[in-house]
Amino acid sequence: MTTSSSERGVSLGMPELPAPAYPDDVRARLEADAREIIARYPDSRSALLPLLHLVQSEEGHVTRTGMRFCADVLGLTTAEVTAVATFYTMYRRGPSGDYQVGVCTNTLCAVMGGDALFETLQEHLGVGNGGTTDDGKVTLEHIECNAACDFAPVVMVNWEFFDNQTPESVKRLVDDLRAGRPVTPTRGAPMCTL
């Protein structure tokens, strides 16, 4: 007969308290969205990545509540969901700023000035990789290739491209964002309101 770690008095360093549930109205809305997402896949567990995006959009990051929700609707364990949510850097585990500013520092962007842009922003904003400014406006992150090498160095703000950036232009960009002034992506139709 097997006994659980809690029955043996063994702590695995993880809180054993259940994650709080979403309020009923939020859960109902998320369940409707989840059903629509899950229906797109032949195997429901394949919907985990988009469901993590769904719960991240609810609170700005993936919470224990969000992971529990994903596990419940997909019939997975929270360990399986946690493993995926912590593996991918696109899922945030804590609150972040209104603007996600990502600087590509992969090979070509780095050679073309991406590293200098990142260092400039770290100094200008006073935060490191993954850090958020005190006003809660900007979270700075170094990102891997975003498939825009022909426009290097590239900065992304909330998934919008800002190509051929310089240290001066990137400081202006984040200053405008923090001040609430409009900014325009360098290509494509805007996907969000910046």
Short mmCIF file of C-alpha atoms in Angstrom, two decimals:
data_model
loop_
_atom_site.label_atom_id
_atom_site.label_comp_id
_atom_site.label_asym_id
_atom_site.label_seq_id
_atom_site.Cartn_x
_atom_site.Cartn_y
_atom_site.Cartn_z
CA MET A 1 0.00 0.00 0.00
CA THR A 2 1.31 3.44 -0.95
CA THR A 3 1.11 6.45 1.32
CA SER A 4 1.18 10.04 0.20
CA SER A 5 3.96 12.42 1.19
CA SER A 6 1.57 14.28 3.49
CA GLU A 7 0.62 11.02 5.22
CA ARG A 8 4.33 10.34 5.79
CA GLY A 9 4.84 13.88 7.09
CA VAL A 10 7.17 14.72 4.20
CA SER A 11 7.10 18.21 2.69
CA LEU A 12 8.20 18.53 -0.91
CA GLY A 13 8.63 22.28 -0.58
CA MET A 14 5.39 23.06 -2.38
CA PRO A 15 2.34 24.57 -0.70
CA GLU A 16 -0.38 21.99 -0.36
CA LEU A 17 -3.17 24.55 -0.20
CA PRO A 18 -5.47 24.46 -3.21
CA ALA A 19 -5.35 27.38 -5.59
CA PRO A 20 -8.21 29.82 -5.09
CA ALA A 21 -10.98 29.54 -7.66
CA TYR A 22 -12.01 32.23 -10.10
CA PRO A 23 -15.24 34.04 -9.23
CA ASP A 24 -18.24 32.28 -10.80
CA ASP A 25 -18.77 34.89 -13.53
CA VAL A 26 -15.09 34.84 -14.55
CA ARG A 27 -14.97 31.04 -14.53
CA ALA A 28 -18.13 30.82 -16.67
CA ARG A 29 -16.66 33.23 -19.23
CA LEU A 30 -13.31 31.42 -19.28
CA GLU A 31 -15.00 28.03 -19.58
CA ALA A 32 -16.95 29.23 -22.63
CA ASP A 33 -13.73 30.50 -24.22
CA ALA A 34 -11.91 27.29 -23.25
CA ARG A 35 -14.58 25.09 -24.87
CA GLU A 36 -14.17 27.04 -28.10
CA ILE A 37 -10.38 26.69 -27.99
CA ILE A 38 -10.42 23.00 -27.07
CA ALA A 39 -12.81 22.25 -29.94
CA ARG A 40 -10.06 23.24 -32.40
CA TYR A 41 -7.86 20.30 -31.42
CA PRO A 42 -8.27 16.54 -31.94
CA ASP A 43 -6.70 15.91 -28.51
CA SER A 44 -7.81 18.31 -25.78
CA ARG A 45 -4.38 18.45 -24.10
CA SER A 46 -3.08 20.12 -27.28
CA ALA A 47 -5.06 23.20 -26.23
CA LEU A 48 -2.86 23.81 -23.18
CA LEU A 49 -0.67 26.54 -24.71
CA PRO A 50 -3.59 28.67 -25.91
CA LEU A 51 -5.40 28.10 -22.61
CA LEU A 52 -2.37 29.38 -20.74
CA HIS A 53 -2.52 32.49 -22.93
CA LEU A 54 -6.22 32.78 -22.07
CA VAL A 55 -5.66 32.70 -18.31
CA GLN A 56 -2.64 34.99 -18.64
CA SER A 57 -4.85 37.54 -20.41
CA GLU A 58 -7.22 37.45 -17.44
CA GLU A 59 -4.75 38.56 -14.78
CA GLY A 60 -1.69 39.65 -16.75
CA HIS A 61 0.28 36.57 -15.72
CA VAL A 62 -0.28 32.87 -15.16
CA THR A 63 -1.44 32.40 -11.58
CA ARG A 64 -1.95 29.23 -9.55
CA THR A 65 -5.66 29.79 -10.11
CA GLY A 66 -5.11 29.91 -13.88
CA MET A 67 -3.03 26.75 -13.85
CA ARG A 68 -5.67 24.96 -11.76
CA PHE A 69 -8.33 26.10 -14.25
CA CYS A 70 -6.32 24.72 -17.20
CA ALA A 71 -5.76 21.43 -15.38
CA ASP A 72 -9.47 21.13 -14.57
CA VAL A 73 -10.80 21.82 -18.07
CA LEU A 74 -8.20 19.60 -19.75
CA GLY A 75 -8.20 16.76 -17.25
CA LEU A 76 -4.48 17.23 -16.52
CA THR A 77 -2.61 17.43 -13.26
CA THR A 78 -1.45 20.79 -11.99
CA ALA A 79 2.09 19.39 -12.20
CA GLU A 80 1.69 18.87 -15.96
CA VAL A 81 0.33 22.39 -16.43
CA THR A 82 3.00 23.91 -14.18
CA ALA A 83 5.75 22.12 -16.13
CA VAL A 84 4.56 23.71 -19.37
CA ALA A 85 3.85 27.15 -17.88
CA THR A 86 7.32 27.35 -16.36
CA PHE A 87 9.14 25.96 -19.39
CA TYR A 88 8.04 28.64 -21.86
CA THR A 89 9.21 32.19 -21.29
CA MET A 90 6.10 33.63 -22.95
CA TYR A 91 4.11 32.83 -19.81
CA ARG A 92 4.69 35.26 -17.00
CA ARG A 93 4.63 33.95 -13.44
CA GLY A 94 4.25 37.34 -11.79
CA PRO A 95 2.67 40.71 -12.49
CA SER A 96 4.26 42.74 -15.27
CA GLY A 97 4.00 46.21 -16.70
CA ASP A 98 1.41 47.63 -19.06
CA TYR A 99 3.97 47.41 -21.85
CA GLN A 100 6.11 44.34 -22.49
CA VAL A 101 9.24 45.72 -24.14
CA GLY A 102 11.31 42.92 -25.62
CA VAL A 103 14.70 43.50 -27.19
CA CYS A 104 15.98 40.81 -29.54
CA THR A 105 19.54 39.91 -28.59
CA ASN A 106 19.91 36.86 -30.78
CA THR A 107 22.91 36.68 -33.10
CA LEU A 108 21.99 39.06 -35.92
CA CYS A 109 20.17 41.60 -33.76
CA ALA A 110 23.07 41.50 -31.28
CA VAL A 111 25.61 42.15 -34.03
CA MET A 112 23.41 44.95 -35.38
CA GLY A 113 23.11 46.60 -31.95
CA GLY A 114 20.52 44.63 -29.98
CA ASP A 115 22.85 44.15 -27.01
CA ALA A 116 23.51 47.90 -26.93
CA LEU A 117 19.77 48.60 -27.06
CA PHE A 118 19.14 46.23 -24.17
CA GLU A 119 21.92 47.78 -22.07
CA THR A 120 20.65 51.27 -22.92
CA LEU A 121 17.14 50.37 -21.76
CA GLN A 122 18.39 48.70 -18.59
CA GLU A 123 20.20 51.90 -17.64
CA HIS A 124 17.45 54.24 -18.85
CA LEU A 125 14.63 52.37 -17.09
CA GLY A 126 16.62 51.25 -14.07
CA VAL A 127 15.52 47.61 -14.37
CA GLY A 128 17.13 44.34 -15.39
CA ASN A 129 15.83 41.52 -17.54
CA GLY A 130 12.26 40.73 -16.49
CA GLY A 131 12.11 43.84 -14.32
CA THR A 132 9.25 46.30 -14.23
CA THR A 133 9.59 50.05 -13.76
CA ASP A 134 8.40 51.50 -10.45
CA ASP A 135 5.44 53.14 -12.19
CA GLY A 136 4.29 49.72 -13.46
CA LYS A 137 4.36 50.86 -17.07
CA VAL A 138 7.23 48.89 -18.65
CA THR A 139 8.56 45.38 -18.20
CA LEU A 140 11.87 44.90 -20.00
CA GLU A 141 12.90 41.54 -21.34
CA HIS A 142 15.55 40.15 -23.60
CA ILE A 143 13.90 37.95 -26.23
CA GLU A 144 15.11 35.37 -28.67
CA CYS A 145 14.69 35.70 -32.41
CA ASN A 146 11.31 37.04 -33.41
CA ALA A 147 11.81 36.29 -37.12
CA ALA A 148 12.48 39.88 -38.13
CA CYS A 149 16.22 39.64 -38.82
CA ASP A 150 15.96 41.73 -41.98
CA PHE A 151 14.99 44.73 -39.81
CA ALA A 152 17.57 44.28 -37.03
CA PRO A 153 17.83 45.39 -34.35
CA VAL A 154 14.19 44.83 -33.46
CA VAL A 155 12.23 45.76 -30.36
CA MET A 156 8.75 44.43 -29.68
CA VAL A 157 6.16 46.19 -27.56
CA ASN A 158 3.13 44.07 -26.71
CA TRP A 159 3.79 41.99 -29.85
CA GLU A 160 4.15 45.05 -32.12
CA PHE A 161 7.37 45.43 -34.15
CA PHE A 162 9.64 48.45 -33.92
CA ASP A 163 12.38 47.88 -36.48
CA ASN A 164 15.87 49.31 -37.01
CA GLN A 165 16.05 50.81 -33.54
CA THR A 166 18.89 52.88 -32.16
CA PRO A 167 19.73 53.68 -28.52
CA GLU A 168 18.16 57.11 -28.98
CA SER A 169 14.99 55.87 -30.69
CA VAL A 170 14.39 53.12 -28.14
CA LYS A 171 14.70 55.57 -25.22
CA ARG A 172 12.22 57.85 -26.98
CA LEU A 173 9.89 54.87 -27.52
CA VAL A 174 9.74 53.87 -23.85
CA ASP A 175 9.49 57.51 -22.74
CA ASP A 176 6.49 57.98 -25.05
CA LEU A 177 4.87 54.79 -23.75
CA ARG A 178 5.33 55.82 -20.13
CA ALA A 179 3.96 59.31 -20.85
CA GLY A 180 0.90 57.93 -22.65
CA ARG A 181 1.88 59.44 -25.99
CA PRO A 182 0.88 57.47 -29.10
CA VAL A 183 3.49 55.28 -30.76
CA THR A 184 3.23 53.61 -34.16
CA PRO A 185 4.71 50.22 -35.02
CA THR A 186 7.06 50.29 -38.00
CA ARG A 187 5.10 47.71 -39.98
CA GLY A 188 1.85 45.86 -40.12
CA ALA A 189 -1.53 46.76 -38.80
CA PRO A 190 -1.51 47.42 -35.07
CA MET A 191 -2.71 44.41 -33.10
CA CYS A 192 -3.33 46.28 -29.87
CA THR A 193 -3.80 49.73 -28.47
CA LEU A 194 -0.44 50.96 -27.24
#
